[in-house]
mmCIF file of C-alpha atoms in Angstrom:
data_model
loop_
_atom_site.group_PDB
_atom_site.id
_atom_site.type_symbol
_atom_site.label_atom_id
_atom_site.label_comp_id
_atom_site.label_asym_id
_atom_site.label_seq_id
_atom_site.Cartn_x
_atom_site.Cartn_y
_atom_site.Cartn_z
ATOM 1 C CA MET A 1 -16.275 42.482 55.189
ATOM 2 C CA ILE A 2 -15.396 41.133 51.711
ATOM 3 C CA THR A 3 -16.044 43.326 48.747
ATOM 4 C CA GLU A 4 -16.232 42.144 45.176
ATOM 5 C CA LYS A 5 -15.568 44.209 42.115
ATOM 6 C CA ASN A 6 -18.603 44.719 39.924
ATOM 7 C CA GLU A 7 -16.557 44.021 36.792
ATOM 8 C CA ASP A 8 -16.189 40.387 37.935
ATOM 9 C CA ARG A 9 -19.916 39.787 37.711
ATOM 10 C CA VAL A 10 -22.178 39.024 34.793
ATOM 11 C CA TYR A 11 -25.871 39.588 35.210
ATOM 12 C CA VAL A 12 -28.228 37.205 33.472
ATOM 13 C CA ILE A 13 -31.925 37.985 33.719
ATOM 14 C CA GLY A 14 -32.768 37.697 37.365
ATOM 15 C CA GLN A 15 -29.425 36.309 38.586
ATOM 16 C CA HIS A 16 -25.790 37.160 38.742
ATOM 17 C CA THR A 17 -22.775 34.960 38.179
ATOM 18 C CA LYS A 18 -19.097 35.576 38.726
ATOM 19 C CA LEU A 19 -16.979 35.644 35.533
ATOM 20 C CA VAL A 20 -14.470 32.871 35.042
ATOM 21 C CA HIS A 21 -11.051 34.392 35.465
ATOM 22 C CA LYS A 22 -8.843 34.696 32.399
ATOM 23 C CA LYS A 23 -6.535 32.053 33.850
ATOM 24 C CA HIS A 24 -9.336 29.471 33.949
ATOM 25 C CA SER A 25 -10.492 30.460 30.471
ATOM 26 C CA PHE A 26 -6.998 29.891 29.070
ATOM 27 C CA VAL A 27 -6.865 26.406 30.630
ATOM 28 C CA LEU A 28 -10.265 25.487 29.165
ATOM 29 C CA TRP A 29 -9.300 26.698 25.684
ATOM 30 C CA SER A 30 -5.977 24.843 25.921
ATOM 31 C CA LEU A 31 -7.745 21.606 26.846
ATOM 32 C CA LEU A 32 -10.198 22.082 23.989
ATOM 33 C CA ALA A 33 -7.344 22.677 21.525
ATOM 34 C CA LEU A 34 -5.502 19.607 22.818
ATOM 35 C CA LEU A 35 -8.636 17.487 22.431
ATOM 36 C CA CYS A 36 -9.064 18.694 18.826
ATOM 37 C CA LEU A 37 -5.410 17.910 18.094
ATOM 38 C CA ILE A 38 -5.808 14.376 19.476
ATOM 39 C CA ILE A 39 -8.914 13.811 17.340
ATOM 40 C CA VAL A 40 -7.084 14.998 14.194
ATOM 41 C CA VAL A 41 -4.048 12.778 14.907
ATOM 42 C CA VAL A 42 -6.249 9.712 15.488
ATOM 43 C CA PHE A 43 -8.259 10.436 12.338
ATOM 44 C CA LEU A 44 -5.113 10.843 10.214
ATOM 45 C CA GLY A 45 -3.704 7.644 11.700
ATOM 46 C CA LEU A 46 -6.838 5.747 10.697
ATOM 47 C CA LEU A 47 -6.678 7.172 7.173
ATOM 48 C CA ASN A 48 -3.021 6.224 6.861
ATOM 49 C CA LYS A 49 -3.733 2.703 8.109
ATOM 50 C CA LYS A 50 -6.559 2.357 5.589
ATOM 51 C CA ASN A 51 -4.340 3.582 2.696
ATOM 52 C CA THR A 52 -1.405 1.323 3.548
ATOM 53 C CA ASN A 53 -3.506 -1.726 4.262
ATOM 54 C CA THR A 54 -3.137 -2.990 0.682
ATOM 55 C CA GLN A 55 0.581 -2.289 0.701
ATOM 56 C CA ASN A 56 1.211 -4.427 3.768
ATOM 57 C CA THR A 57 -0.419 -7.572 2.471
ATOM 58 C CA SER A 58 1.241 -10.550 4.091
ATOM 59 C CA LEU A 59 1.538 -14.037 2.770
ATOM 60 C CA GLU A 60 -1.213 -16.215 4.150
ATOM 61 C CA GLU A 61 0.350 -19.512 3.173
ATOM 62 C CA VAL A 62 3.882 -20.683 2.591
ATOM 63 C CA GLU A 63 4.511 -24.059 1.038
ATOM 64 C CA VAL A 64 7.914 -25.642 1.487
ATOM 65 C CA ILE A 65 9.207 -27.624 -1.469
ATOM 66 C CA SER A 66 11.956 -30.219 -1.170
ATOM 67 C CA LYS A 67 15.502 -29.036 -1.829
ATOM 68 C CA ASP A 68 15.645 -31.620 -4.613
ATOM 69 C CA ALA A 69 12.760 -29.960 -6.474
ATOM 70 C CA ILE A 70 13.474 -28.314 -9.817
ATOM 71 C CA ALA A 71 12.441 -24.703 -10.401
ATOM 72 C CA PRO A 72 10.480 -23.807 -13.541
ATOM 73 C CA LYS A 73 12.635 -22.840 -16.520
ATOM 74 C CA PHE A 74 11.721 -19.774 -18.567
ATOM 75 C CA MET A 75 11.305 -20.586 -22.298
ATOM 76 C CA GLY A 76 12.132 -24.199 -21.504
ATOM 77 C CA ASN A 77 15.762 -23.765 -20.483
ATOM 78 C CA GLN A 78 16.376 -20.287 -19.028
ATOM 79 C CA ASP A 79 16.607 -19.315 -15.359
ATOM 80 C CA PHE A 80 14.389 -16.810 -13.544
ATOM 81 C CA GLN A 81 16.913 -14.018 -14.114
ATOM 82 C CA ARG A 82 16.322 -14.328 -17.874
ATOM 83 C CA PHE A 83 12.565 -13.982 -17.226
ATOM 84 C CA LEU A 84 13.218 -10.725 -15.333
ATOM 85 C CA LEU A 85 15.256 -9.435 -18.282
ATOM 86 C CA TRP A 86 12.392 -10.345 -20.632
ATOM 87 C CA ILE A 87 9.988 -8.356 -18.399
ATOM 88 C CA GLY A 88 12.314 -5.339 -18.482
ATOM 89 C CA GLN A 89 12.701 -5.482 -22.257
ATOM 90 C CA ASN A 90 9.003 -5.909 -23.030
ATOM 91 C CA LEU A 91 7.218 -3.847 -20.405
ATOM 92 C CA GLN A 92 5.513 -0.791 -21.899
ATOM 93 C CA TYR A 93 4.379 2.338 -20.092
ATOM 94 C CA PRO A 94 0.635 2.975 -20.214
ATOM 95 C CA GLU A 95 -0.193 5.566 -22.848
ATOM 96 C CA GLY A 96 -0.203 9.065 -21.377
ATOM 97 C CA HIS A 97 1.790 8.059 -18.281
ATOM 98 C CA GLU A 98 5.258 7.713 -19.816
ATOM 99 C CA THR A 99 6.892 10.159 -17.377
ATOM 100 C CA GLU A 100 5.441 8.688 -14.181
ATOM 101 C CA ASP A 101 7.116 6.257 -11.801
ATOM 102 C CA ALA A 102 4.965 3.432 -10.459
ATOM 103 C CA ARG A 103 5.200 0.099 -8.673
ATOM 104 C CA VAL A 104 2.926 -2.897 -9.222
ATOM 105 C CA VAL A 105 3.131 -6.108 -7.194
ATOM 106 C CA VAL A 106 1.634 -9.100 -8.967
ATOM 107 C CA SER A 107 1.298 -12.774 -8.090
ATOM 108 C CA PHE A 108 0.981 -15.583 -10.599
ATOM 109 C CA THR A 109 1.369 -19.329 -10.957
ATOM 110 C CA ILE A 110 3.497 -21.210 -13.434
ATOM 111 C CA SER A 111 1.247 -24.182 -14.114
ATOM 112 C CA LYS A 112 2.085 -27.860 -14.610
ATOM 113 C CA GLY A 113 1.556 -27.184 -18.323
ATOM 114 C CA GLY A 114 4.116 -24.366 -18.399
ATOM 115 C CA ASP A 115 1.632 -21.484 -18.759
ATOM 116 C CA ILE A 116 1.257 -18.475 -16.484
ATOM 117 C CA LYS A 117 -2.151 -18.533 -14.793
ATOM 118 C CA ASP A 118 -3.983 -17.050 -11.788
ATOM 119 C CA ILE A 119 -2.497 -13.564 -12.298
ATOM 120 C CA GLN A 120 -3.536 -11.260 -9.459
ATOM 121 C CA ILE A 121 -2.537 -7.702 -8.682
ATOM 122 C CA ILE A 122 -1.559 -7.422 -5.035
ATOM 123 C CA SER A 123 -0.836 -3.691 -5.091
ATOM 124 C CA GLU A 124 -0.794 -0.994 -7.719
ATOM 125 C CA PRO A 125 -0.884 2.788 -7.923
ATOM 126 C CA GLN A 126 -4.128 4.698 -8.152
ATOM 127 C CA GLU A 127 -3.686 4.787 -11.952
ATOM 128 C CA LYS A 128 -4.864 1.228 -12.741
ATOM 129 C CA SER A 129 -3.404 1.180 -16.252
ATOM 130 C CA PHE A 130 0.019 0.293 -14.783
ATOM 131 C CA GLY A 131 -1.407 -2.924 -13.337
ATOM 132 C CA ARG A 132 -3.180 -3.717 -16.598
ATOM 133 C CA GLN A 133 0.127 -3.358 -18.476
ATOM 134 C CA VAL A 134 1.824 -5.899 -16.189
ATOM 135 C CA VAL A 135 -1.063 -8.383 -16.471
ATOM 136 C CA SER A 136 -1.134 -7.975 -20.255
ATOM 137 C CA LEU A 137 2.583 -8.683 -20.493
ATOM 138 C CA LEU A 138 2.385 -11.776 -18.283
ATOM 139 C CA GLU A 139 -0.468 -13.104 -20.426
ATOM 140 C CA LYS A 140 1.908 -12.930 -23.437
ATOM 141 C CA CYS A 141 4.757 -14.677 -21.638
ATOM 142 C CA PRO A 142 6.477 -17.527 -23.499
ATOM 143 C CA LYS A 143 5.985 -21.083 -22.231
ATOM 144 C CA TRP A 144 7.908 -22.363 -19.248
ATOM 145 C CA GLU A 145 9.236 -25.799 -18.454
ATOM 146 C CA PRO A 146 7.147 -26.490 -15.325
ATOM 147 C CA GLY A 147 8.622 -26.918 -11.890
ATOM 148 C CA ARG A 148 9.080 -30.477 -10.728
ATOM 149 C CA LEU A 149 9.027 -32.141 -7.341
ATOM 150 C CA ALA A 150 11.950 -34.338 -6.250
ATOM 151 C CA ASP A 151 10.254 -37.394 -7.778
ATOM 152 C CA GLY A 152 9.950 -35.638 -11.174
ATOM 153 C CA THR A 153 6.225 -34.853 -10.957
ATOM 154 C CA ALA A 154 5.312 -31.527 -12.605
ATOM 155 C CA THR A 155 3.793 -29.060 -10.157
ATOM 156 C CA ASP A 156 2.312 -25.568 -10.045
ATOM 157 C CA ILE A 157 4.706 -22.971 -8.615
ATOM 158 C CA SER A 158 3.488 -19.549 -7.435
ATOM 159 C CA TYR A 159 5.499 -16.345 -7.487
ATOM 160 C CA THR A 160 5.042 -12.797 -6.281
ATOM 161 C CA LEU A 161 6.821 -10.201 -8.392
ATOM 162 C CA PRO A 162 7.286 -6.465 -7.828
ATOM 163 C CA VAL A 163 7.434 -4.545 -11.113
ATOM 164 C CA ARG A 164 8.747 -0.983 -11.124
ATOM 165 C CA PHE A 165 8.049 1.579 -13.842
ATOM 166 C CA SER A 166 10.916 4.051 -13.640
ATOM 167 C CA LYS A 167 12.655 6.327 -16.117
ATOM 168 C CA THR A 168 15.727 6.585 -13.870
ATOM 169 C CA LYS A 169 17.836 3.783 -12.491
ATOM 170 C CA LYS A 170 17.829 3.480 -8.719
#
């Protein structure tokens, strides 16, 4: 004859049920905790993917220009390195954010007429005034000698430029 301990039973109005042993309870709670952890990890992964989506923008189109083409010349006769120096010398921090580091990636086109046009911010920090500073500076850029194809025809040339606001050299 098998006897059961009364402490292993729970009585619910009109019926009785055996208690789940502590061992089974631990397994159930562990599975529940693991399921919650998986949900949190997946949720955080989705948030991270959403936040970095703008940072991982890829080029949709690449145009190959003949090796005999002539690159645009900054201020009519300067190379691109001189343009980068001009950016560094003229870029101003947004008011109230002088101690913050930031990175803005901007694309633009040097037109057939030598002007900068089609300025677009590709990525910028949450504080949008950094992006506005870069756009404002590019709008004030001196004229360029336009790029030319191998046959001498002036052409639009597009660039993508990362601009870093930093008080310390890295």
